[in-house]
Amino acid sequence: MESLKYKCLKCGICCHEIPDCHGAKRIPLYPEEVDCLIEIAQERGINFTVKEDLVFPDELNSKILVLTYRIILEPLGHCPFFKQDQGCSIHDKKPHACQAYPLSLRTLDAFKFEISIDPLCTFIISNYDELENIDIERLKVIFQDEYPKAEKFFRKNKKLQFKMKKLEAEKQIKITRSITLDNFNKALETWERVEIRSEEKNK
Ligand code: SF4
Ligand code: SF4
């Protein structure tokens, strides 16, 4: 038990849509990661598209604030950078979420999240009994390389959260927290978009 160490089994499951759950797989990207991947896709002639993921309505300016996007997996059923013969084809440009995987950020509410383990990863399924009630210190040992990346992912989200709170405190934006679904959908249809970016470059 003590010797368990995470090793990717190269099954590619994490780059694919979840079977029978169309649209459920979420590979989040920050705006600067989208820019980087668009560039690579154009160079390679790959059809790469994204849709908005984490967004907030800014009532003060009638704008939709976009924090993250997600990769559209259709029509392939997997990330367009996944290749059957090599797996991920953009290793050194992988988004934060993919670098940290199978550790991920679980959203607790609009502004709170925590580091968790994705139960859909094949390695996790294979070792579920040992990982089910794991404490943080063992998690760091088993996921020696991934844990620091998950922390980096976490810090980046915190930075964005801080930026939003600062903008709110300075009264530059006003996030509507009690908006009805109908009004939110109307806002999504008509309001302009503004991306919220942290200053950090994608590595
Ligand atoms: S699902 Fe897990 S084991 Fe399979 S490729 Fe992804 S990270 Fe590796
Ligand atoms: S960027 Fe790479 S690791 Fe991430 S989903 Fe696409 S192919 Fe998989």
Short mmCIF file of C-alpha atoms and ligand atoms in Angstrom, two decimals:
data_model
loop_
_atom_site.label_atom_id
_atom_site.label_comp_id
_atom_site.label_asym_id
_atom_site.label_seq_id
_atom_site.Cartn_x
_atom_site.Cartn_y
_atom_site.Cartn_z
CA MET A 1 0.00 0.00 0.00
CA GLU A 2 2.74 2.43 0.96
CA SER A 3 4.43 1.94 -2.40
CA LEU A 4 1.48 3.00 -4.56
CA LYS A 5 2.58 5.65 -7.06
CA TYR A 6 0.48 7.20 -9.77
CA LYS A 7 1.35 6.06 -13.27
CA CYS A 8 -0.70 7.06 -16.29
CA LEU A 9 -1.91 3.92 -18.08
CA LYS A 10 -2.15 5.81 -21.41
CA CYS A 11 -5.71 4.63 -21.99
CA GLY A 12 -6.81 8.06 -23.28
CA ILE A 13 -10.12 7.93 -21.38
CA CYS A 14 -9.55 11.40 -19.91
CA CYS A 15 -9.32 12.93 -23.41
CA HIS A 16 -12.65 11.39 -24.51
CA GLU A 17 -16.28 12.18 -24.00
CA ILE A 18 -17.85 10.12 -21.18
CA PRO A 19 -19.73 7.19 -22.81
CA ASP A 20 -23.52 7.72 -22.81
CA CYS A 21 -23.12 11.16 -21.17
CA HIS A 22 -22.94 13.49 -24.12
CA GLY A 23 -21.51 16.89 -23.11
CA ALA A 24 -20.58 15.76 -19.60
CA LYS A 25 -16.81 15.71 -20.11
CA ARG A 26 -15.35 19.07 -19.23
CA ILE A 27 -11.80 20.05 -20.16
CA PRO A 28 -11.53 23.66 -18.96
CA LEU A 29 -9.24 26.22 -20.57
CA TYR A 30 -8.27 29.74 -19.57
CA PRO A 31 -8.54 32.38 -22.31
CA GLU A 32 -4.75 32.48 -22.79
CA GLU A 33 -4.72 28.68 -23.15
CA VAL A 34 -7.39 28.98 -25.83
CA ASP A 35 -5.18 31.48 -27.72
CA CYS A 36 -2.22 29.11 -27.52
CA LEU A 37 -4.21 26.07 -28.68
CA ILE A 38 -5.86 27.99 -31.54
CA GLU A 39 -2.38 28.85 -32.80
CA ILE A 40 -1.25 25.21 -32.66
CA ALA A 41 -4.49 24.01 -34.27
CA GLN A 42 -4.07 26.49 -37.13
CA GLU A 43 -0.49 25.40 -37.72
CA ARG A 44 -1.58 21.75 -37.84
CA GLY A 45 -4.88 22.23 -39.67
CA ILE A 46 -6.84 20.83 -36.72
CA ASN A 47 -10.50 21.69 -36.17
CA PHE A 48 -10.39 23.04 -32.62
CA THR A 49 -13.38 24.82 -31.09
CA VAL A 50 -14.39 25.86 -27.60
CA LYS A 51 -17.45 27.12 -25.82
CA GLU A 52 -17.81 29.29 -22.77
CA ASP A 53 -17.71 27.45 -19.48
CA LEU A 54 -17.38 29.51 -16.30
CA VAL A 55 -19.15 32.84 -16.82
CA PHE A 56 -20.63 35.52 -14.58
CA PRO A 57 -23.18 38.24 -15.37
CA ASP A 58 -21.88 41.75 -14.69
CA GLU A 59 -25.03 43.76 -14.05
CA LEU A 60 -23.24 47.09 -13.84
CA ASN A 61 -21.86 46.99 -17.40
CA SER A 62 -24.35 44.50 -18.92
CA LYS A 63 -21.48 42.21 -19.83
CA ILE A 64 -20.85 38.50 -19.47
CA LEU A 65 -17.51 37.90 -17.79
CA VAL A 66 -15.79 34.81 -19.15
CA LEU A 67 -13.27 33.08 -16.90
CA THR A 68 -12.92 29.76 -18.70
CA TYR A 69 -13.89 27.91 -21.85
CA ARG A 70 -14.19 24.20 -22.49
CA ILE A 71 -13.01 22.14 -25.44
CA ILE A 72 -15.74 20.93 -27.80
CA LEU A 73 -15.20 17.20 -28.21
CA GLU A 74 -17.65 16.64 -31.05
CA PRO A 75 -17.69 15.32 -33.71
CA LEU A 76 -14.62 13.22 -32.81
CA GLY A 77 -15.82 12.29 -29.33
CA HIS A 78 -12.41 13.29 -27.98
CA CYS A 79 -10.10 16.27 -27.71
CA PRO A 80 -8.86 17.17 -31.20
CA PHE A 81 -5.27 17.06 -29.92
CA PHE A 82 -5.62 13.42 -28.91
CA LYS A 83 -4.06 11.01 -31.41
CA GLN A 84 -4.78 7.30 -31.30
CA ASP A 85 -1.13 6.42 -31.89
CA GLN A 86 0.50 8.89 -29.51
CA GLY A 87 -2.09 10.10 -27.01
CA CYS A 88 -1.81 13.83 -26.25
CA SER A 89 0.01 15.56 -29.10
CA ILE A 90 0.64 18.84 -27.23
CA HIS A 91 2.45 17.63 -24.14
CA ASP A 92 4.49 20.78 -23.52
CA LYS A 93 1.46 23.03 -24.11
CA LYS A 94 -1.10 21.04 -22.17
CA PRO A 95 -3.66 23.15 -20.32
CA HIS A 96 -3.47 23.38 -16.52
CA ALA A 97 -6.39 20.96 -16.13
CA CYS A 98 -4.64 18.27 -18.20
CA GLN A 99 -1.29 18.78 -16.47
CA ALA A 100 -2.85 18.21 -13.06
CA TYR A 101 -5.08 15.30 -14.10
CA PRO A 102 -6.24 12.97 -12.51
CA LEU A 103 -6.24 15.59 -9.77
CA SER A 104 -8.81 18.23 -10.50
CA LEU A 105 -10.52 21.23 -9.01
CA ARG A 106 -13.95 20.38 -7.68
CA THR A 107 -16.31 23.33 -7.68
CA LEU A 108 -18.02 23.80 -4.32
CA ASP A 109 -19.93 26.92 -5.34
CA ALA A 110 -19.44 29.82 -7.76
CA PHE A 111 -16.22 30.94 -6.08
CA LYS A 112 -15.01 27.99 -4.01
CA PHE A 113 -13.19 24.89 -5.17
CA GLU A 114 -10.90 22.21 -3.79
CA ILE A 115 -8.37 19.72 -5.17
CA SER A 116 -10.00 16.35 -5.71
CA ILE A 117 -9.34 13.11 -7.61
CA ASP A 118 -11.26 12.34 -10.78
CA PRO A 119 -12.87 8.93 -10.21
CA LEU A 120 -13.13 8.35 -13.97
CA CYS A 121 -9.38 7.97 -14.51
CA THR A 122 -8.50 4.33 -15.19
CA PHE A 123 -5.62 4.39 -12.69
CA ILE A 124 -8.02 5.62 -10.00
CA ILE A 125 -10.60 2.96 -10.86
CA SER A 126 -7.87 0.29 -10.67
CA ASN A 127 -6.73 1.49 -7.23
CA TYR A 128 -10.01 2.81 -5.88
CA ASP A 129 -9.95 0.93 -2.57
CA GLU A 130 -6.57 2.41 -1.65
CA LEU A 131 -7.49 5.91 -2.78
CA GLU A 132 -11.04 6.18 -1.49
CA ASN A 133 -10.30 7.79 1.88
CA ILE A 134 -6.80 9.02 1.23
CA ASP A 135 -5.44 11.91 3.29
CA ILE A 136 -3.66 14.89 1.81
CA GLU A 137 -0.14 13.77 2.78
CA ARG A 138 -0.52 10.40 1.03
CA LEU A 139 -2.11 12.17 -1.93
CA LYS A 140 1.02 14.31 -2.29
CA VAL A 141 3.24 11.22 -2.24
CA ILE A 142 1.21 9.13 -4.66
CA PHE A 143 0.74 12.03 -7.07
CA GLN A 144 4.23 13.41 -6.63
CA ASP A 145 4.37 15.15 -10.03
CA GLU A 146 0.70 15.98 -10.41
CA TYR A 147 0.06 17.49 -6.98
CA PRO A 148 2.26 20.57 -7.55
CA LYS A 149 0.50 21.07 -10.90
CA ALA A 150 -2.89 20.83 -9.20
CA GLU A 151 -1.70 23.42 -6.70
CA LYS A 152 -0.63 25.67 -9.57
CA PHE A 153 -4.08 25.21 -11.12
CA PHE A 154 -5.65 26.02 -7.73
CA ARG A 155 -3.51 29.16 -7.32
CA LYS A 156 -4.44 30.35 -10.80
CA ASN A 157 -8.12 30.03 -9.95
CA LYS A 158 -7.58 31.85 -6.68
CA LYS A 159 -5.84 34.63 -8.57
CA LEU A 160 -8.83 34.99 -10.91
CA GLN A 161 -11.19 34.89 -7.96
CA PHE A 162 -9.17 37.64 -6.28
CA LYS A 163 -9.18 39.71 -9.45
CA MET A 164 -12.98 39.48 -9.68
CA LYS A 165 -13.39 40.41 -6.01
CA LYS A 166 -11.06 43.39 -6.45
CA LEU A 167 -13.03 44.61 -9.48
CA GLU A 168 -16.19 44.28 -7.42
CA ALA A 169 -14.70 46.10 -4.44
CA GLU A 170 -13.59 48.94 -6.75
CA LYS A 171 -17.14 49.00 -8.14
CA GLN A 172 -15.91 48.37 -11.65
CA ILE A 173 -18.23 45.35 -11.96
CA LYS A 174 -21.27 44.04 -10.12
CA ILE A 175 -21.82 40.31 -10.20
CA THR A 176 -25.49 39.42 -10.02
CA ARG A 177 -25.76 36.48 -7.64
CA SER A 178 -29.54 36.21 -7.43
CA ILE A 179 -30.33 36.31 -11.14
CA THR A 180 -33.17 34.07 -12.36
CA LEU A 181 -32.41 31.41 -14.94
CA ASP A 182 -34.58 33.22 -17.50
CA ASN A 183 -32.76 36.53 -17.01
CA PHE A 184 -29.41 34.80 -17.06
CA ASN A 185 -30.28 33.11 -20.35
CA LYS A 186 -31.41 36.46 -21.78
CA ALA A 187 -28.15 38.04 -20.66
CA LEU A 188 -26.22 35.19 -22.27
CA GLU A 189 -28.02 35.87 -25.54
CA THR A 190 -27.58 39.62 -25.66
CA TRP A 191 -24.73 40.88 -23.46
CA GLU A 192 -21.23 41.40 -24.78
CA ARG A 193 -18.37 39.24 -23.52
CA VAL A 194 -15.34 40.31 -21.53
CA GLU A 195 -12.62 37.81 -20.71
CA ILE A 196 -11.09 37.87 -17.25
CA ARG A 197 -7.46 36.89 -17.57
CA SER A 198 -4.77 36.45 -14.98
CA GLU A 199 -1.42 37.91 -15.94
CA GLU A 200 0.36 34.56 -15.74
CA LYS A 201 1.41 33.08 -19.09
CA ASN A 202 0.51 29.48 -20.00
CA LYS A 203 3.50 27.16 -19.47
S1 SF4 B 1 -7.64 8.19 -17.75
FE1 SF4 B 1 -5.95 8.21 -16.27
S2 SF4 B 1 -4.72 6.43 -16.83
FE2 SF4 B 1 -6.01 6.88 -18.61
S3 SF4 B 1 -4.78 8.28 -19.90
FE3 SF4 B 1 -6.04 9.55 -18.56
S4 SF4 B 1 -4.70 9.98 -16.81
FE4 SF4 B 1 -3.81 8.20 -17.88
S1 SF4 B 2 -4.87 18.62 -24.35
FE1 SF4 B 2 -3.91 16.60 -24.44
S2 SF4 B 2 -4.26 15.72 -22.40
FE2 SF4 B 2 -5.65 17.44 -22.62
S3 SF4 B 2 -7.56 16.53 -23.36
FE3 SF4 B 2 -6.40 17.21 -25.16
S4 SF4 B 2 -5.24 15.42 -25.80
FE4 SF4 B 2 -5.95 15.04 -23.73
#
